[in-house]
mmCIF file of C-alpha atoms in Angstrom:
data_model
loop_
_atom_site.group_PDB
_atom_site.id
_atom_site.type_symbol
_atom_site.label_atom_id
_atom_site.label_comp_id
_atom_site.label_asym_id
_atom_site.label_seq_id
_atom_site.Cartn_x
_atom_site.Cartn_y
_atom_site.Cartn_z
ATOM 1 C CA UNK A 1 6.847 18.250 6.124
ATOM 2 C CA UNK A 2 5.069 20.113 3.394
ATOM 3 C CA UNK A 3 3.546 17.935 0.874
ATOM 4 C CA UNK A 4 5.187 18.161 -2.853
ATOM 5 C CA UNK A 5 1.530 17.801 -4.633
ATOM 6 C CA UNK A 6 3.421 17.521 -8.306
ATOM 7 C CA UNK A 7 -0.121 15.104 -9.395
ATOM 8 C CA UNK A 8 1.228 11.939 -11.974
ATOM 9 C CA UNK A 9 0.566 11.675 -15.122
ATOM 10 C CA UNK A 10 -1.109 8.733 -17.037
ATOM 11 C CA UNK A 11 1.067 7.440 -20.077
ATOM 12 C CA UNK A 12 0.940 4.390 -21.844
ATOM 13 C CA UNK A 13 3.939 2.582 -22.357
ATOM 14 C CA UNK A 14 4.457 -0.408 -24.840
ATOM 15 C CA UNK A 15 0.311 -0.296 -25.143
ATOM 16 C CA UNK A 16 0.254 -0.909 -21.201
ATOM 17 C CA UNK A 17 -1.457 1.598 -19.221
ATOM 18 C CA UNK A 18 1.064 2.905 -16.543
ATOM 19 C CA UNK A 19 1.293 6.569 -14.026
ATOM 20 C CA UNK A 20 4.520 8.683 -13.952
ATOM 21 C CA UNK A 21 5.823 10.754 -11.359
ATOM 22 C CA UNK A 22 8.947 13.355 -11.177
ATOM 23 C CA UNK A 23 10.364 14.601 -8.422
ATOM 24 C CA UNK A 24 13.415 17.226 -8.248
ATOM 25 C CA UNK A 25 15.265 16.293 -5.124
ATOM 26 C CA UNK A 26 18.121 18.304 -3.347
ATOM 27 C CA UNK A 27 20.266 15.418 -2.529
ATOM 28 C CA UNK A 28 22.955 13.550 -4.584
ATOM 29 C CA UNK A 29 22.071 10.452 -6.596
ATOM 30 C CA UNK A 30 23.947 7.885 -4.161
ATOM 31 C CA UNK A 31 21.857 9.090 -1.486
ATOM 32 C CA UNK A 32 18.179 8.931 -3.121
ATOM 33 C CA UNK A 33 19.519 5.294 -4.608
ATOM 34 C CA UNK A 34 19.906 4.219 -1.008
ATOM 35 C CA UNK A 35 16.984 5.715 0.138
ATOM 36 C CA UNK A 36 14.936 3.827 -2.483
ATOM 37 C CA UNK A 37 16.807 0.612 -2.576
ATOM 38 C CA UNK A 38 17.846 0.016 0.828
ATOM 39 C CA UNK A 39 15.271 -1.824 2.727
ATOM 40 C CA UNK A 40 15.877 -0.324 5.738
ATOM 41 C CA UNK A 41 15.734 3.605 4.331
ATOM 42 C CA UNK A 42 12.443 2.066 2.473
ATOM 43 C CA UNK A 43 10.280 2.033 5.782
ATOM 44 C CA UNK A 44 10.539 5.278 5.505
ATOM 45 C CA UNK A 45 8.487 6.370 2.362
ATOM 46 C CA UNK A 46 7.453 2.655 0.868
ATOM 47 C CA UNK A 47 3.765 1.241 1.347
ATOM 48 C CA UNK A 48 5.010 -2.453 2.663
ATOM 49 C CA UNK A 49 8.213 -3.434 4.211
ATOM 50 C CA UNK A 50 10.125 -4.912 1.896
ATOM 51 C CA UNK A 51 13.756 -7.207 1.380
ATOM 52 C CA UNK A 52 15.305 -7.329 -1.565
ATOM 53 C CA UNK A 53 17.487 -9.778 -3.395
ATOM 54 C CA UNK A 54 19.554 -6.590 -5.097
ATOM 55 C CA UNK A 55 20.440 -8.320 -9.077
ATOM 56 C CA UNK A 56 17.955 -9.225 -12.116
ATOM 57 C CA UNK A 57 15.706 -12.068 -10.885
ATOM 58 C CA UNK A 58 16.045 -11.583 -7.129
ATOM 59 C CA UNK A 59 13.275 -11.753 -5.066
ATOM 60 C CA UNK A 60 11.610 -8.956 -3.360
ATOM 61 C CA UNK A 61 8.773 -9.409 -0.791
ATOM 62 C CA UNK A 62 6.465 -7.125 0.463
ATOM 63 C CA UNK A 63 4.773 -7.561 3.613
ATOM 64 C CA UNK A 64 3.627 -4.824 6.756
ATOM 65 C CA UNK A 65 0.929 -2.658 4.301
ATOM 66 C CA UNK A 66 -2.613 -2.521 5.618
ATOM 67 C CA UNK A 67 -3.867 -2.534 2.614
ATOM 68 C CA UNK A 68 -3.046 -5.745 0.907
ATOM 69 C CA UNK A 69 -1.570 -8.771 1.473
ATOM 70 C CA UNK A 70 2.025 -10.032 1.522
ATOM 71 C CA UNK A 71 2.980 -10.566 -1.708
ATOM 72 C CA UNK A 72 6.396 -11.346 -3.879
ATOM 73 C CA UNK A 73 8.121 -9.491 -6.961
ATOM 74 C CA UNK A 74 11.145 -9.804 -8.818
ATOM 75 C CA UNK A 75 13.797 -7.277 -9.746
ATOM 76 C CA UNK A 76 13.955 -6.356 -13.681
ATOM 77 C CA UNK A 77 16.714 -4.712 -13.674
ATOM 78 C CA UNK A 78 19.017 -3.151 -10.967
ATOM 79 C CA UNK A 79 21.424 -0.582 -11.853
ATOM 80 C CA UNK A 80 22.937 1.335 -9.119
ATOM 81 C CA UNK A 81 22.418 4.279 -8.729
ATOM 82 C CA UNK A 82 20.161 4.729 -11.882
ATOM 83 C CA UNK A 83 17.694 2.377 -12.188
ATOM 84 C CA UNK A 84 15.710 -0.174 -9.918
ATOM 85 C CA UNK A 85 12.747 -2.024 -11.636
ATOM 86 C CA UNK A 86 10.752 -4.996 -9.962
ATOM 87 C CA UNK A 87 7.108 -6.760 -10.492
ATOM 88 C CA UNK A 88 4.615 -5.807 -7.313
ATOM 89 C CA UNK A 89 1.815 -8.214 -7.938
ATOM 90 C CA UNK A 90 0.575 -7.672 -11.488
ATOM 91 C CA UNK A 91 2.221 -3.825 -11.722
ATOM 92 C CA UNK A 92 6.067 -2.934 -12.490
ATOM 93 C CA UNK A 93 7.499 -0.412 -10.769
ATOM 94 C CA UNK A 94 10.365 1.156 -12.350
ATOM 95 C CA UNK A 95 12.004 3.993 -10.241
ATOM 96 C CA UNK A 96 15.255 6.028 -12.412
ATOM 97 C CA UNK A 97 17.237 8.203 -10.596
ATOM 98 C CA UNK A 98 19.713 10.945 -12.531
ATOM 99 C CA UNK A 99 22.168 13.723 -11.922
ATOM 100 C CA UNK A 100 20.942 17.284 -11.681
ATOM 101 C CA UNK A 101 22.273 20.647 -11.057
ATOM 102 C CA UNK A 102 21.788 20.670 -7.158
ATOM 103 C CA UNK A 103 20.520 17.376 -6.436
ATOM 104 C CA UNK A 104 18.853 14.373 -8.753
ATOM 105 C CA UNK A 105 15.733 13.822 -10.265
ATOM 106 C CA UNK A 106 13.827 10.589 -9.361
ATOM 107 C CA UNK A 107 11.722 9.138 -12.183
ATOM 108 C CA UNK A 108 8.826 6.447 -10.642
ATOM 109 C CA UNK A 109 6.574 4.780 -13.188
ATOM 110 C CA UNK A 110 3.960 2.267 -12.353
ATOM 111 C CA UNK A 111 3.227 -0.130 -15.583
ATOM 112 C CA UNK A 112 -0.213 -0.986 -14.126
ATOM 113 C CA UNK A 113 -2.366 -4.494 -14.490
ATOM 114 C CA UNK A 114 -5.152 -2.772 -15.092
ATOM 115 C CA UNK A 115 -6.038 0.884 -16.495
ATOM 116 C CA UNK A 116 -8.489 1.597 -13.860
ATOM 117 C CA UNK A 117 -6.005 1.615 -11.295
ATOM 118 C CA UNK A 118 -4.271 4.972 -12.520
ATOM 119 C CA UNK A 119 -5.862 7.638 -10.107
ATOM 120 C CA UNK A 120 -5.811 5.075 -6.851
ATOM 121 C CA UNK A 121 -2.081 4.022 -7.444
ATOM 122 C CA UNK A 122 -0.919 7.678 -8.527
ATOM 123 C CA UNK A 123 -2.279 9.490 -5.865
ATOM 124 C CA UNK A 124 -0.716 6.039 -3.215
ATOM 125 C CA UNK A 125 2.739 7.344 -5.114
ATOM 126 C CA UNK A 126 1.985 11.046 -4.315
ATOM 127 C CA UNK A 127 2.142 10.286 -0.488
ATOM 128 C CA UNK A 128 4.879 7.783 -0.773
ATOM 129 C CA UNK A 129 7.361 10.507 -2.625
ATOM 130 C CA UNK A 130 6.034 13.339 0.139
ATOM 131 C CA UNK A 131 7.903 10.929 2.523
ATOM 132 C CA UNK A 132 10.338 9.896 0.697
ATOM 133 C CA UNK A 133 11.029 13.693 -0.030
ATOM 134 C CA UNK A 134 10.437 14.388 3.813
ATOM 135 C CA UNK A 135 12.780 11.155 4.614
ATOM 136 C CA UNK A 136 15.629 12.729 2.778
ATOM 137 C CA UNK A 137 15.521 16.089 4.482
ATOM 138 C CA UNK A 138 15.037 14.839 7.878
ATOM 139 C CA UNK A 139 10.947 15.917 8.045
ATOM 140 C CA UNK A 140 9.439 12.864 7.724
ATOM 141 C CA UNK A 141 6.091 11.693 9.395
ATOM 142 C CA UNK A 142 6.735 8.223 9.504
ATOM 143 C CA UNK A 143 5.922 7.049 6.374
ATOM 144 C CA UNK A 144 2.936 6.771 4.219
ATOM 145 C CA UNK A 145 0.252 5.145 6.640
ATOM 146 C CA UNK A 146 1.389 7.220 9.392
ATOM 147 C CA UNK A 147 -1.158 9.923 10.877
ATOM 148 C CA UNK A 148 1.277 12.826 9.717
ATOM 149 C CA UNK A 149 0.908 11.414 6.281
ATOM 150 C CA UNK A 150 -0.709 13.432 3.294
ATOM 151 C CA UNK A 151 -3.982 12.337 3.503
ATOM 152 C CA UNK A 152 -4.548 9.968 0.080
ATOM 153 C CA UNK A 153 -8.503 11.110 -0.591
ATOM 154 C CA UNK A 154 -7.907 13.995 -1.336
ATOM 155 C CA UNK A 155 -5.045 13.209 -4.214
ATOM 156 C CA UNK A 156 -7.246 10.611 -5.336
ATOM 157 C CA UNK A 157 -10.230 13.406 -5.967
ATOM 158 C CA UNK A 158 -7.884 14.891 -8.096
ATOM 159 C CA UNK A 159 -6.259 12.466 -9.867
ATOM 160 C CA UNK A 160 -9.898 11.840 -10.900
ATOM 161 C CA UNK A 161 -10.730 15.738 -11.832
ATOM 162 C CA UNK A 162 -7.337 15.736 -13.678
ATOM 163 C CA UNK A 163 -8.668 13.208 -16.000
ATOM 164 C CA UNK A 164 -6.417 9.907 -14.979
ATOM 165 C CA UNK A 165 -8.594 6.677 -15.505
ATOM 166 C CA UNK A 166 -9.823 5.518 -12.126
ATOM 167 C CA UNK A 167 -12.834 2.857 -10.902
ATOM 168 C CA UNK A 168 -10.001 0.210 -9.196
ATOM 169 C CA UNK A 169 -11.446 -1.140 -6.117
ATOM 170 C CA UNK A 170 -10.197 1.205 -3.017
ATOM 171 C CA UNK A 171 -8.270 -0.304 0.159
ATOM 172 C CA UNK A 172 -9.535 0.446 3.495
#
C-alpha cells in the first residue's frame, strides 16, 4: 500500500480545538459509508474494534486497541451515506462522506478534549485513512497496529514541525 501522507489540519470549531482530514477516494459513496460504518469493514482501518447501535443515541463501544482502554460513545448523528458522528471518550469524531467526480471525498474531523492532543490524534488518523484507503482498494496491511502499517512517529514529527499543537501524553 503506499501511504496517502495528506498531514491534518488544526481548526477550531465552535471555540473547541479539533484536526481535519480529506481524503479523495476512487470508490462510490455507498461503498466508503460501509467501509466506515460497518463494524466488520471497520477492523480494517479503525484503531479499536468497535459495534455500533446505527441511529442518534446508540451506543458504540470500542474495545481491541493497545493503546487505551475499552471505552463507550454515542452516535450524534447518523446519516447514511453522508454523515456518521459519535463521542470516543472526551473527543467527537465526525466522519462526512460526499459525491465526487470519480469517487467521494471523506471528510474526518476530531473535536478534541484537549488542544494538546492535535499532532498525536492527527497523525493516529493519518495511518487509520492509509488503511482505510488501502482497505478499499484491496492493499491493505491489516489495519493500523499491524506491522505493514505507516509507522505513526514519524507523522507525529511532522504534525509537530507543521505547527499543530501537540504535548498529549503518547500511548505505547
Amino acid at each position: 500500500m503506499t501511504p496517502h501522507h495528506d498531514l491534518g489540519r488544526y481548526v477550531e470549531i465552535d471555540g473547541r480545538p479539533a484536526v481535519r482530514l480529506v481524503r479523495r477516494l476512487p470508490h462510490p459513496p455507498e461503498r466508503v459509508w460501509a467501509a466506515v460504518t460497518d463494524p466488520s469493514e471497520m477492523r480494517h482501518w479503525f484503531p479499536s474494534a468497535v459495534t455500533i447501535d446505527p441511529r442518534p443515541g446508540g451506543e458504540m463501544t470500542f474495545a481491541d486497541d493497545p493503546n487505551t482502554p475499552p471505552s463507550s460513545g454515542t452516535v450524534l448523528e447518523y446519516d447514511p451515506p453522508r454523515r456518521c458522528a459519535f463521542t470516543w471518550g472526551d473527543d467527537e469524531v465526525h466522519i462526512d462522506v460526499e459525491p465526487t467526480d470519480g469517487g467521494s471525498v471523506l471528510t474526518l474531523t476530531n473535536v478534541l478534549d484537549a488542544r494538546d492532543a492535535a499532532s498525536r490524534n492527527a497523525a493516529g488518523w493519518v495511518v487509520c485513512l492509509d488503511e482505510l484507503a488501502g482497505s478499499l482498494d484491496g492493499t491493505g496491511s491489516g489495519g493500523p497496529h499491524s506491522d505493514g502499517a505507516e509507522p505513526w512517529r514519524p507523522l507525529y514529527d511532522a504534525h509537530v514541525e507543521a505547527g499543530l499543537p501537540y504535548g498529549a501524553a503518547i500511548p505505547g
